[in-house]
Short mmCIF file of C-alpha atoms in Angstrom, two decimals:
data_model
loop_
_atom_site.label_atom_id
_atom_site.label_comp_id
_atom_site.label_asym_id
_atom_site.label_seq_id
_atom_site.Cartn_x
_atom_site.Cartn_y
_atom_site.Cartn_z
CA ASP A 1 16.11 -4.89 8.50
CA ILE A 2 13.31 -2.88 6.96
CA GLN A 3 9.80 -4.04 7.82
CA LEU A 4 6.71 -3.36 5.73
CA THR A 5 3.20 -3.13 7.11
CA GLN A 6 0.00 -2.85 5.12
CA SER A 7 -3.38 -1.45 6.03
CA PRO A 8 -6.03 -2.53 6.03
CA SER A 9 -5.34 -6.26 6.10
CA ALA A 10 -8.65 -6.81 4.31
CA LEU A 11 -11.43 -4.73 2.88
CA SER A 12 -14.78 -5.26 1.25
CA ALA A 13 -15.76 -3.05 -1.65
CA SER A 14 -18.18 -2.85 -4.52
CA VAL A 15 -17.58 -2.62 -8.24
CA GLY A 16 -16.96 1.00 -9.10
CA ASP A 17 -15.58 1.94 -5.68
CA ARG A 18 -12.34 3.82 -5.24
CA VAL A 19 -9.98 1.73 -3.13
CA THR A 20 -6.74 2.77 -1.45
CA ILE A 21 -4.26 0.45 0.24
CA THR A 22 -1.40 1.76 2.35
CA CYS A 23 2.07 0.33 2.83
CA ARG A 24 4.38 1.71 5.51
CA ALA A 25 8.11 1.08 5.84
CA SER A 26 9.95 0.99 9.16
CA GLN A 27 12.48 3.48 7.77
CA SER A 28 12.84 5.57 4.64
CA ILE A 29 13.08 3.55 1.45
CA ARG A 30 12.84 6.55 -0.89
CA GLU A 31 10.81 5.30 -3.88
CA TRP A 32 12.01 1.70 -3.83
CA LEU A 33 8.62 0.05 -3.57
CA ALA A 34 6.67 -2.26 -5.84
CA TRP A 35 3.08 -3.48 -5.78
CA TYR A 36 1.81 -6.91 -6.81
CA GLN A 37 -1.63 -8.42 -7.34
CA GLN A 38 -2.21 -12.08 -6.52
CA LYS A 39 -5.26 -14.17 -7.27
CA PRO A 40 -5.92 -17.55 -5.61
CA GLY A 41 -3.69 -20.30 -6.97
CA LYS A 42 -1.69 -17.88 -9.11
CA ALA A 43 1.68 -16.21 -8.83
CA PRO A 44 1.91 -12.55 -7.89
CA LYS A 45 1.73 -10.15 -10.82
CA LEU A 46 3.81 -6.98 -10.84
CA LEU A 47 1.61 -3.89 -11.11
CA ILE A 48 3.81 -0.95 -10.16
CA HIS A 49 7.50 -0.40 -9.56
CA ARG A 50 9.50 2.54 -8.21
CA ALA A 51 6.41 3.47 -6.19
CA SER A 52 4.47 4.99 -9.08
CA VAL A 53 5.57 3.50 -12.41
CA LEU A 54 2.84 1.40 -13.96
CA GLU A 55 3.94 -1.82 -15.59
CA SER A 56 3.16 -2.23 -19.28
CA GLY A 57 -0.30 -3.65 -19.80
CA VAL A 58 -1.62 -2.76 -16.34
CA PRO A 59 -4.89 -0.81 -16.52
CA SER A 60 -4.64 2.90 -15.81
CA ARG A 61 -7.18 2.63 -12.99
CA PHE A 62 -4.24 1.42 -10.89
CA SER A 63 -1.89 4.05 -9.54
CA GLY A 64 0.83 4.23 -6.92
CA SER A 65 2.19 7.10 -4.92
CA GLY A 66 4.40 7.92 -1.97
CA SER A 67 8.02 8.05 -0.97
CA GLY A 68 10.04 7.69 2.18
CA THR A 69 8.00 5.59 4.58
CA GLU A 70 4.40 5.86 3.37
CA PHE A 71 3.03 4.57 0.09
CA SER A 72 -0.35 3.89 -1.39
CA LEU A 73 -1.91 1.83 -4.15
CA THR A 74 -5.17 3.22 -5.49
CA ILE A 75 -7.71 1.55 -7.73
CA SER A 76 -9.83 4.39 -9.08
CA SER A 77 -12.87 2.31 -10.04
CA LEU A 78 -12.83 -1.27 -8.80
CA GLN A 79 -13.58 -3.86 -11.47
CA PRO A 80 -14.61 -7.52 -11.02
CA ASP A 81 -11.14 -8.64 -12.11
CA ASP A 82 -9.53 -6.62 -9.30
CA PHE A 83 -10.75 -8.76 -6.40
CA ALA A 84 -7.46 -10.20 -5.20
CA THR A 85 -4.73 -9.83 -2.59
CA TYR A 86 -2.26 -6.99 -3.00
CA TYR A 87 1.32 -6.96 -1.69
CA CYS A 88 3.93 -4.28 -1.44
CA GLN A 89 7.62 -5.15 -1.76
CA HIS A 90 10.87 -3.36 -1.07
CA TYR A 91 14.32 -4.09 -2.43
CA ASN A 92 17.61 -2.89 -1.03
CA ASN A 93 21.08 -4.25 -1.60
CA PHE A 94 19.98 -7.75 -2.50
CA LEU A 95 17.42 -8.14 0.19
CA PHE A 96 13.77 -8.29 -0.72
CA THR A 97 10.98 -7.73 1.79
CA PHE A 98 7.28 -8.24 1.18
CA GLY A 99 4.36 -6.77 3.06
CA PRO A 100 1.76 -9.07 4.66
CA GLY A 101 -0.89 -8.35 2.02
CA THR A 102 -4.30 -6.72 1.73
CA LYS A 103 -7.20 -8.85 0.59
CA VAL A 104 -9.85 -7.04 -1.44
CA ASP A 105 -13.13 -8.90 -1.66
CA ILE A 106 -16.65 -8.23 -2.79
CA LYS A 107 -19.01 -6.40 -0.48
CA GLN B 1 7.02 -13.45 -23.64
CA VAL B 2 9.23 -14.76 -20.86
CA GLN B 3 7.94 -17.88 -19.15
CA LEU B 4 9.28 -19.71 -16.11
CA GLN B 5 8.35 -23.18 -14.93
CA GLU B 6 9.29 -24.79 -11.62
CA SER B 7 9.86 -28.53 -11.38
CA GLY B 8 10.84 -30.93 -8.64
CA PRO B 9 9.42 -33.28 -6.02
CA GLY B 10 6.28 -32.23 -4.23
CA LEU B 11 7.20 -34.16 -1.08
CA VAL B 12 10.46 -34.02 0.83
CA ARG B 13 11.30 -35.80 4.06
CA PRO B 14 12.41 -33.83 7.13
CA SER B 15 16.17 -33.22 7.38
CA GLU B 16 16.63 -33.89 3.66
CA THR B 17 17.37 -31.41 0.87
CA LEU B 18 14.67 -29.73 -1.19
CA SER B 19 15.79 -29.41 -4.82
CA LEU B 20 13.91 -27.42 -7.44
CA THR B 21 14.68 -26.36 -10.99
CA CYS B 22 13.29 -23.44 -12.95
CA THR B 23 13.24 -23.64 -16.73
CA VAL B 24 13.18 -20.32 -18.55
CA SER B 25 11.72 -19.90 -22.04
CA GLY B 26 11.27 -16.87 -24.24
CA ASP B 27 14.53 -15.33 -23.06
CA SER B 28 18.10 -16.41 -22.52
CA ILE B 29 19.14 -16.75 -18.91
CA THR B 30 22.40 -15.03 -19.90
CA SER B 31 20.81 -11.96 -21.49
CA GLY B 32 20.57 -8.54 -19.96
CA HIS B 33 21.20 -7.54 -16.41
CA TYR B 34 18.84 -10.04 -14.90
CA TYR B 35 19.10 -12.07 -11.78
CA TRP B 36 16.92 -15.12 -11.30
CA GLY B 37 15.24 -15.58 -7.98
CA TRP B 38 13.38 -17.91 -5.69
CA ILE B 39 10.47 -16.83 -3.51
CA ARG B 40 8.24 -18.98 -1.36
CA GLN B 41 4.82 -18.42 0.15
CA SER B 42 3.11 -19.99 3.10
CA PRO B 43 0.12 -18.91 5.21
CA GLU B 44 2.44 -18.58 8.23
CA LYS B 45 5.23 -16.52 6.69
CA GLY B 46 3.62 -14.91 3.66
CA LEU B 47 5.91 -14.14 0.73
CA GLU B 48 9.57 -14.74 1.55
CA TRP B 49 12.51 -14.13 -0.78
CA LEU B 50 15.01 -16.98 -0.63
CA GLY B 51 17.76 -15.88 -2.98
CA ASP B 52 18.94 -14.77 -6.41
CA VAL B 53 21.43 -16.17 -8.86
CA HIS B 54 23.15 -14.53 -11.82
CA HIS B 55 24.25 -16.44 -14.91
CA SER B 56 27.83 -15.72 -13.89
CA GLY B 57 27.25 -17.86 -10.81
CA THR B 58 27.01 -14.98 -8.35
CA THR B 59 24.41 -15.65 -5.71
CA TYR B 60 22.67 -13.74 -2.94
CA HIS B 61 20.47 -15.32 -0.33
CA ASN B 62 18.21 -14.31 2.51
CA PRO B 63 20.34 -14.16 5.67
CA SER B 64 17.46 -15.67 7.66
CA LEU B 65 18.07 -18.98 5.92
CA LYS B 66 21.72 -18.93 6.94
CA SER B 67 23.72 -21.48 4.97
CA ARG B 68 20.84 -23.78 4.01
CA VAL B 69 20.35 -22.24 0.55
CA THR B 70 22.48 -22.94 -2.49
CA MET B 71 21.66 -21.90 -6.04
CA SER B 72 23.17 -22.61 -9.42
CA VAL B 73 22.67 -21.93 -13.11
CA ASP B 74 22.83 -24.28 -16.11
CA THR B 75 23.14 -21.96 -19.09
CA SER B 76 23.16 -24.86 -21.57
CA LYS B 77 19.64 -25.79 -20.46
CA ASN B 78 18.50 -22.24 -19.70
CA GLN B 79 17.71 -23.33 -16.16
CA PHE B 80 18.53 -22.35 -12.63
CA SER B 81 18.18 -24.38 -9.47
CA LEU B 82 17.57 -24.14 -5.74
CA ASN B 83 18.74 -26.46 -3.01
CA LEU B 84 17.43 -25.94 0.51
CA GLY B 85 19.04 -28.21 3.07
CA SER B 86 17.93 -29.64 6.41
CA VAL B 87 14.27 -28.99 5.76
CA THR B 88 11.59 -29.06 8.42
CA ALA B 89 7.81 -28.79 8.31
CA ALA B 90 8.27 -25.01 8.44
CA ASP B 91 9.70 -25.15 4.90
CA THR B 92 6.39 -26.42 3.51
CA SER B 93 5.39 -23.72 1.04
CA VAL B 94 4.57 -22.88 -2.53
CA TYR B 95 7.91 -22.15 -4.19
CA TYR B 96 8.13 -19.68 -7.07
CA CYS B 97 10.96 -18.85 -9.42
CA ALA B 98 11.00 -15.37 -10.91
CA ARG B 99 13.08 -12.93 -12.94
CA HIS B 100 14.62 -10.11 -10.94
CA TYR B 101 14.94 -6.95 -12.99
CA GLY B 102 15.83 -3.69 -11.30
CA SER B 103 14.13 -3.63 -7.94
CA ASP B 104 11.37 -6.17 -8.42
CA PHE B 105 10.29 -9.46 -9.99
CA ASP B 106 8.65 -8.94 -13.35
CA PHE B 107 8.01 -12.53 -14.48
CA TRP B 108 7.06 -15.45 -12.24
CA GLY B 109 6.57 -19.17 -12.60
CA GLN B 110 3.23 -20.67 -11.67
CA GLY B 111 4.60 -22.05 -8.40
CA ILE B 112 5.06 -25.55 -7.03
CA LEU B 113 3.80 -26.81 -3.69
CA VAL B 114 6.45 -28.59 -1.68
CA THR B 115 5.40 -30.43 1.46
CA VAL B 116 7.90 -31.52 4.08
CA SER B 117 6.65 -34.64 5.77
CA SER B 118 7.75 -38.13 6.67
#
């Protein structure tokens, strides 16, 4: 089975900072990676699919990149609404795997 | 806008069966190429996919749950359901239903906390 790891597991940042979160797969998954944002007490919200395709309505400060085994989610200028936990997710042949999450909080 | 809502008991006794229903509004459960999934989340295991069901009745489940998971669809009520058998305290989680489109889940329910305890 494919395993996903995320780094860092948590980070502190300020409004306006550029933030990058990394997700690594245990083997190549081409571009089959999605990113979600989750706030406390809420369901995850899909931000990006196919590694770099922004979901409709998601602010353009979010971007995704990567392929193969290394992927990143970048927030170009962190906003107050962005403090949350972010998860990567892979799908292959009816098996979904989620990463352990990266918590972004206020410095 | 598609909306999903989980319902079911918040407390289940050990060794019994956890049963949840997801009601879909804003879209027909039979439309498009969608599957309808269940995901749970706990501090110990994080986010864990349990399984997917198609309106045709086709199901896929996480092999780690072996044969404990069954899923079904009620197209007349625009609902789908999850049964998880032989539960233990380790099955205590927030359970989400969600729409599976392509390679991800694009719409989620708000989640329901299910506690396994005697």
